[in-house]
């Protein structure tokens, strides 16, 4: 008899994880984190019943996973031991990480395919992938496709997201057609409908996932912020080598504090897929909230619906049309002409 009946959420009390926990509160949950007190405070505040497990993601006690049938990870991790364990023991696995290097590690594993492994859930990767795949279906002749991501500087990001962003300003990365490239080297622009904002290339994993999926196309992701002056300043700072100062612990901590408690900007975000004159754009607010809500929807589907086993992407779980018509996400979609409903009705 199958006695697995628990869902383990690692980081389920954090900025993104709490949305998933709320949505799955009627299931048999185990919340995992490094500090039991923080988890308990969250559960008491939300009046949610769940088992608490104090554990570090990088030092997992696998004996505590005996009755688990699904693991949802909302924190960054360094090794692939957890996903390998889930694959070996037929435990479904979902990861909200945007870490390109980590997702590539998982993709290179020789997995047995006994469970469902869902990666790339959130804004980028996530919504960017859904819009890009829709763009390809609408404009199949497009070959060089830009993924434009605008983030609001007023957004309060979690510690893991801040660390990932700062670290990736320092790292070169490999691109399908551009080869080895520095972040914030190539410039582009995106039209928000009210103004044009500068963007620069950045190592989001969505472009790598899409470049693997479409052999005849080249996707490049660009990052900018709602205040273009800040985006241009960051480009200049990167060009003259100021970002090298982030290697010093004190400077790094100052940058973390600045991003953790923003003083200006908004919480608006925008994703624009474009090639030539063709544009497909989605916008919303509060990236953390959106990531949590779309991850929660994906989690509910993983634990209640019968998807194929093996490696899955977000488009295997939910369509862009379903996202567009779900009022909970509070997204607005436009194309180059400022209209979108007709586009999202096409198959």
CSV table of N, CA and C in Angstrom, one decimal, residues 62-164:
chain,number,residue,atom,x,y,z
A,62,UNK,N,17.4,12.7,5.0
A,62,UNK,CA,16.5,12.0,4.1
A,62,UNK,C,15.6,11.1,4.8
A,63,UNK,N,15.9,10.8,6.0
A,63,UNK,CA,15.0,9.9,6.8
A,63,UNK,C,13.7,10.6,7.1
A,64,UNK,N,13.7,11.9,7.0
A,64,UNK,CA,12.4,12.7,7.3
A,64,UNK,C,11.5,12.8,6.1
A,65,UNK,N,11.9,12.1,5.0
A,65,UNK,CA,11.1,12.2,3.8
A,65,UNK,C,10.4,10.9,3.5
A,66,UNK,N,10.3,10.0,4.4
A,66,UNK,CA,9.8,8.7,4.2
A,66,UNK,C,8.3,8.7,3.7
A,67,UNK,N,7.5,9.6,4.2
A,67,UNK,CA,6.1,9.6,3.8
A,67,UNK,C,5.7,10.8,2.8
A,68,UNK,N,6.7,11.3,2.2
A,68,UNK,CA,6.6,12.5,1.3
A,68,UNK,C,6.3,12.0,-0.1
A,69,UNK,N,5.3,12.6,-0.8
A,69,UNK,CA,5.1,12.3,-2.2
A,69,UNK,C,5.4,13.4,-3.1
A,70,UNK,N,5.6,14.6,-2.6
A,70,UNK,CA,5.9,15.8,-3.4
A,70,UNK,C,6.8,16.8,-2.6
A,71,UNK,N,7.9,17.2,-3.2
A,71,UNK,CA,8.8,18.2,-2.6
A,71,UNK,C,8.7,19.5,-3.4
A,72,UNK,N,8.5,20.6,-2.7
A,72,UNK,CA,8.5,21.9,-3.4
A,72,UNK,C,9.6,22.8,-2.8
A,73,UNK,N,10.5,23.2,-3.6
A,73,UNK,CA,11.7,24.0,-3.1
A,73,UNK,C,11.6,25.4,-3.4
A,74,UNK,N,11.6,26.3,-2.4
A,74,UNK,CA,11.5,27.7,-2.6
A,74,UNK,C,12.8,28.5,-2.2
A,75,UNK,N,13.9,27.8,-2.0
A,75,UNK,CA,15.2,28.4,-1.6
A,75,UNK,C,16.2,27.9,-2.6
A,76,UNK,N,17.3,28.6,-2.7
A,76,UNK,CA,18.4,28.2,-3.5
A,76,UNK,C,19.2,27.1,-2.8
A,77,UNK,N,19.8,26.2,-3.6
A,77,UNK,CA,20.6,25.1,-3.1
A,77,UNK,C,21.9,24.9,-3.9
A,78,UNK,N,22.8,24.2,-3.3
A,78,UNK,CA,24.2,24.1,-4.0
A,78,UNK,C,24.4,22.8,-4.7
A,79,UNK,N,23.7,21.7,-4.3
A,79,UNK,CA,24.0,20.4,-4.9
A,79,UNK,C,22.6,19.8,-5.4
A,80,UNK,N,22.7,18.7,-6.1
A,80,UNK,CA,21.5,18.1,-6.7
A,80,UNK,C,21.1,16.8,-5.9
A,81,UNK,N,21.6,16.7,-4.7
A,81,UNK,CA,21.3,15.4,-4.0
A,81,UNK,C,19.8,15.3,-3.7
A,82,UNK,N,19.1,16.4,-3.5
A,82,UNK,CA,17.6,16.3,-3.2
A,82,UNK,C,16.8,15.8,-4.4
A,83,UNK,N,17.1,16.4,-5.6
A,83,UNK,CA,16.3,16.1,-6.8
A,83,UNK,C,16.7,14.6,-7.2
A,84,UNK,N,17.9,14.2,-7.0
A,84,UNK,CA,18.3,12.8,-7.3
A,84,UNK,C,17.6,11.9,-6.3
A,85,UNK,N,17.5,12.2,-5.1
A,85,UNK,CA,16.8,11.4,-4.1
A,85,UNK,C,15.3,11.2,-4.5
A,86,UNK,N,14.7,12.4,-4.9
A,86,UNK,CA,13.3,12.3,-5.3
A,86,UNK,C,13.1,11.5,-6.5
A,87,UNK,N,14.0,11.6,-7.5
A,87,UNK,CA,13.9,10.7,-8.7
A,87,UNK,C,14.1,9.3,-8.4
A,88,UNK,N,14.9,8.9,-7.5
A,88,UNK,CA,15.2,7.5,-7.1
A,88,UNK,C,14.0,6.9,-6.3
A,89,UNK,N,13.2,7.8,-5.6
A,89,UNK,CA,12.2,7.3,-4.8
A,89,UNK,C,10.8,7.7,-5.2
A,90,UNK,N,10.7,8.0,-6.5
A,90,UNK,CA,9.4,8.4,-7.1
A,90,UNK,C,8.6,9.5,-6.4
A,91,UNK,N,9.4,10.5,-6.0
A,91,UNK,CA,8.8,11.7,-5.3
A,91,UNK,C,8.8,12.8,-6.3
A,92,UNK,N,7.6,13.4,-6.5
A,92,UNK,CA,7.5,14.6,-7.4
A,92,UNK,C,8.3,15.7,-6.8
A,93,UNK,N,8.9,16.5,-7.7
A,93,UNK,CA,9.8,17.6,-7.3
A,93,UNK,C,9.5,18.9,-8.1
A,94,UNK,N,9.4,20.0,-7.4
A,94,UNK,CA,9.1,21.3,-8.1
A,94,UNK,C,10.1,22.3,-7.5
A,95,UNK,N,10.7,23.1,-8.3
A,95,UNK,CA,11.7,24.1,-7.9
A,95,UNK,C,11.4,25.5,-8.4
A,96,UNK,N,11.4,26.5,-7.6
A,96,UNK,CA,11.1,27.8,-8.0
A,96,UNK,C,12.4,28.6,-8.3
A,97,UNK,N,13.6,28.0,-8.2
A,97,UNK,CA,14.8,28.7,-8.4
A,97,UNK,C,14.9,29.4,-9.8
A,98,UNK,N,15.6,30.5,-9.9
A,98,UNK,CA,16.0,31.1,-11.2
A,98,UNK,C,17.4,31.0,-11.5
A,99,UNK,N,18.1,30.1,-10.7
A,99,UNK,CA,19.6,30.0,-10.8
A,99,UNK,C,19.9,29.2,-12.0
A,100,UNK,N,20.5,29.8,-13.0
A,100,UNK,CA,20.8,29.2,-14.3
A,100,UNK,C,21.8,28.0,-14.1
A,101,UNK,N,22.8,28.2,-13.3
A,101,UNK,CA,23.8,27.1,-13.1
A,101,UNK,C,23.2,25.9,-12.5
A,102,UNK,N,22.3,26.1,-11.5
A,102,UNK,CA,21.7,25.0,-10.8
A,102,UNK,C,20.7,24.2,-11.7
A,103,UNK,N,19.9,24.9,-12.5
A,103,UNK,CA,19.0,24.3,-13.4
A,103,UNK,C,19.7,23.5,-14.5
A,104,UNK,N,20.9,24.0,-14.9
A,104,UNK,CA,21.7,23.3,-15.9
A,104,UNK,C,22.3,22.0,-15.3
A,105,UNK,N,22.6,22.0,-14.0
A,105,UNK,CA,23.1,20.8,-13.3
A,105,UNK,C,22.0,19.7,-13.3
A,106,UNK,N,20.8,20.1,-13.0
A,106,UNK,CA,19.7,19.2,-13.0
A,106,UNK,C,19.5,18.6,-14.4
A,107,UNK,N,19.5,19.4,-15.4
A,107,UNK,CA,19.3,19.0,-16.8
A,107,UNK,C,20.3,18.0,-17.3
A,108,UNK,N,21.5,18.1,-16.7
A,108,UNK,CA,22.6,17.2,-17.1
A,108,UNK,C,22.6,15.9,-16.3
A,109,UNK,N,21.7,15.7,-15.4
A,109,UNK,CA,21.6,14.5,-14.6
A,109,UNK,C,21.0,13.3,-15.4
A,110,UNK,N,21.4,12.1,-15.2
A,110,UNK,CA,20.8,11.0,-15.8
A,110,UNK,C,19.7,10.4,-14.9
A,111,UNK,N,18.5,11.0,-15.0
A,111,UNK,CA,17.4,10.7,-14.1
A,111,UNK,C,16.7,9.5,-14.6
A,112,UNK,N,16.0,8.8,-13.7
A,112,UNK,CA,15.3,7.5,-14.0
A,112,UNK,C,13.9,7.8,-14.6
A,113,UNK,N,13.4,9.0,-14.3
A,113,UNK,CA,12.1,9.3,-14.8
A,113,UNK,C,11.0,8.7,-14.1
A,114,UNK,N,11.1,8.4,-12.8
A,114,UNK,CA,10.1,7.8,-12.0
A,114,UNK,C,9.2,8.8,-11.3
A,115,UNK,N,9.6,10.1,-11.4
A,115,UNK,CA,8.8,11.2,-10.8
A,115,UNK,C,8.7,12.4,-11.8
A,116,UNK,N,7.9,13.4,-11.4
A,116,UNK,CA,7.8,14.6,-12.2
A,116,UNK,C,8.7,15.6,-11.6
A,117,UNK,N,9.6,16.2,-12.5
A,117,UNK,CA,10.6,17.2,-12.0
A,117,UNK,C,10.2,18.5,-12.8
A,118,UNK,N,9.6,19.5,-12.0
A,118,UNK,CA,9.2,20.7,-12.6
A,118,UNK,C,10.2,21.8,-12.3
A,119,UNK,N,10.7,22.5,-13.3
A,119,UNK,CA,11.7,23.6,-13.2
A,119,UNK,C,11.2,24.8,-13.9
A,120,UNK,N,11.7,26.0,-13.5
A,120,UNK,CA,11.4,27.2,-14.2
A,120,UNK,C,10.0,27.8,-14.0
A,121,UNK,N,9.7,28.0,-12.7
A,121,UNK,CA,8.3,28.4,-12.4
A,121,UNK,C,8.5,29.8,-11.7
A,122,UNK,N,7.9,30.8,-12.3
A,122,UNK,CA,7.9,32.2,-11.7
A,122,UNK,C,7.8,33.2,-12.8
A,123,UNK,N,8.5,34.3,-12.6
A,123,UNK,CA,8.5,35.4,-13.6
A,123,UNK,C,9.5,35.1,-14.8
A,124,UNK,N,10.8,34.9,-14.4
A,124,UNK,CA,11.8,34.7,-15.4
A,124,UNK,C,12.9,33.7,-14.7
A,125,UNK,N,12.8,32.4,-15.0
A,125,UNK,CA,11.9,31.8,-16.0
A,125,UNK,C,10.5,31.6,-15.4
A,126,UNK,N,9.6,31.4,-16.4
A,126,UNK,CA,8.2,31.2,-16.0
A,126,UNK,C,7.3,31.9,-17.0
A,127,UNK,N,6.8,33.1,-16.6
A,127,UNK,CA,6.0,33.9,-17.6
A,127,UNK,C,6.8,34.2,-18.8
A,128,UNK,N,8.1,34.5,-18.7
A,128,UNK,CA,8.9,34.8,-19.9
A,128,UNK,C,8.8,33.6,-20.9
A,129,UNK,N,8.9,32.4,-20.4
A,129,UNK,CA,8.9,31.2,-21.3
A,129,UNK,C,7.5,31.0,-21.9
A,130,UNK,N,6.5,31.2,-21.1
A,130,UNK,CA,5.1,31.1,-21.7
A,130,UNK,C,4.9,32.1,-22.8
A,131,UNK,N,5.3,33.3,-22.6
A,131,UNK,CA,5.1,34.4,-23.6
A,131,UNK,C,5.9,34.1,-24.8
A,132,UNK,N,7.2,33.7,-24.6
A,132,UNK,CA,8.1,33.4,-25.7
A,132,UNK,C,7.6,32.3,-26.6
A,133,UNK,N,7.1,31.2,-25.9
A,133,UNK,CA,6.5,30.1,-26.7
A,133,UNK,C,5.3,30.5,-27.5
A,134,UNK,N,4.5,31.3,-26.9
A,134,UNK,CA,3.3,31.8,-27.6
A,134,UNK,C,3.7,32.7,-28.8
A,135,UNK,N,4.8,33.5,-28.6
A,135,UNK,CA,5.3,34.4,-29.6
A,135,UNK,C,5.8,33.5,-30.8
A,136,UNK,N,6.5,32.4,-30.5
A,136,UNK,CA,6.9,31.6,-31.6
A,136,UNK,C,5.8,31.0,-32.4
A,137,UNK,N,4.7,30.6,-31.7
A,137,UNK,CA,3.5,30.0,-32.4
A,137,UNK,C,2.8,31.1,-33.3
A,138,UNK,N,2.9,32.3,-32.9
A,138,UNK,CA,2.3,33.4,-33.6
A,138,UNK,C,3.2,33.9,-34.8
A,139,UNK,N,4.5,33.9,-34.5
A,139,UNK,CA,5.4,34.5,-35.5
A,139,UNK,C,6.5,33.4,-35.8
A,140,UNK,N,6.2,32.3,-36.4
A,140,UNK,CA,7.2,31.2,-36.6
A,140,UNK,C,8.4,31.5,-37.4
A,141,UNK,N,8.4,32.6,-38.2
A,141,UNK,CA,9.5,32.9,-39.0
A,141,UNK,C,10.6,33.7,-38.2
A,142,UNK,N,10.2,34.2,-37.0
A,142,UNK,CA,11.2,35.0,-36.2
A,142,UNK,C,12.3,34.1,-35.8
A,143,UNK,N,13.5,34.6,-36.0
A,143,UNK,CA,14.7,33.8,-35.6
A,143,UNK,C,15.5,34.3,-34.4
A,144,UNK,N,15.7,35.6,-34.4
A,144,UNK,CA,16.4,36.3,-33.3
A,144,UNK,C,15.4,37.0,-32.4
A,145,UNK,N,15.2,36.5,-31.2
A,145,UNK,CA,14.1,36.9,-30.4
A,145,UNK,C,14.6,37.4,-29.1
A,146,UNK,N,14.2,38.6,-28.7
A,146,UNK,CA,14.6,39.2,-27.5
A,146,UNK,C,13.6,39.0,-26.4
A,147,UNK,N,14.0,38.7,-25.2
A,147,UNK,CA,13.2,38.6,-24.0
A,147,UNK,C,13.6,39.8,-23.1
A,148,UNK,N,12.6,40.8,-23.1
A,148,UNK,CA,12.9,42.0,-22.3
A,148,UNK,C,12.2,41.9,-21.0
A,149,UNK,N,13.0,42.1,-19.9
A,149,UNK,CA,12.5,42.0,-18.5
A,149,UNK,C,12.8,43.4,-17.8
A,150,UNK,N,11.7,44.0,-17.4
A,150,UNK,CA,11.8,45.3,-16.7
A,150,UNK,C,11.3,45.0,-15.2
A,151,UNK,N,12.1,45.3,-14.3
A,151,UNK,CA,11.8,45.1,-12.9
A,151,UNK,C,11.7,46.4,-12.2
A,152,UNK,N,10.8,46.5,-11.2
A,152,UNK,CA,10.6,47.7,-10.4
A,152,UNK,C,11.6,47.8,-9.3
A,153,UNK,N,12.2,49.0,-9.2
A,153,UNK,CA,13.2,49.2,-8.2
A,153,UNK,C,12.6,49.3,-6.8
A,154,UNK,N,11.3,49.6,-6.7
A,154,UNK,CA,10.6,49.7,-5.5
A,154,UNK,C,10.2,48.3,-4.9
A,155,UNK,N,10.4,47.3,-5.6
A,155,UNK,CA,10.0,45.9,-5.2
A,155,UNK,C,10.9,45.5,-4.0
A,156,UNK,N,10.4,44.9,-3.0
A,156,UNK,CA,11.1,44.3,-1.9
A,156,UNK,C,11.4,42.8,-2.2
A,157,UNK,N,12.6,42.5,-2.5
A,157,UNK,CA,13.0,41.2,-2.9
A,157,UNK,C,13.5,40.4,-1.7
A,158,UNK,N,13.4,39.1,-1.8
A,158,UNK,CA,13.9,38.2,-0.8
A,158,UNK,C,15.4,38.1,-0.9
A,159,UNK,N,16.0,37.6,0.2
A,159,UNK,CA,17.5,37.5,0.2
A,159,UNK,C,18.1,36.7,-0.9
A,160,UNK,N,17.5,35.5,-1.2
A,160,UNK,CA,18.0,34.7,-2.3
A,160,UNK,C,18.0,35.4,-3.6
A,161,UNK,N,16.9,36.1,-3.9
A,161,UNK,CA,16.8,36.8,-5.2
A,161,UNK,C,17.9,37.9,-5.3
A,162,UNK,N,18.1,38.6,-4.2
A,162,UNK,CA,19.1,39.7,-4.2
A,162,UNK,C,20.5,39.1,-4.4
A,163,UNK,N,20.8,38.1,-3.7
A,163,UNK,CA,22.1,37.4,-3.8
A,163,UNK,C,22.4,36.9,-5.2
A,164,UNK,N,21.4,36.3,-5.8
A,164,UNK,CA,21.5,35.8,-7.1
A,164,UNK,C,21.8,36.9,-8.1
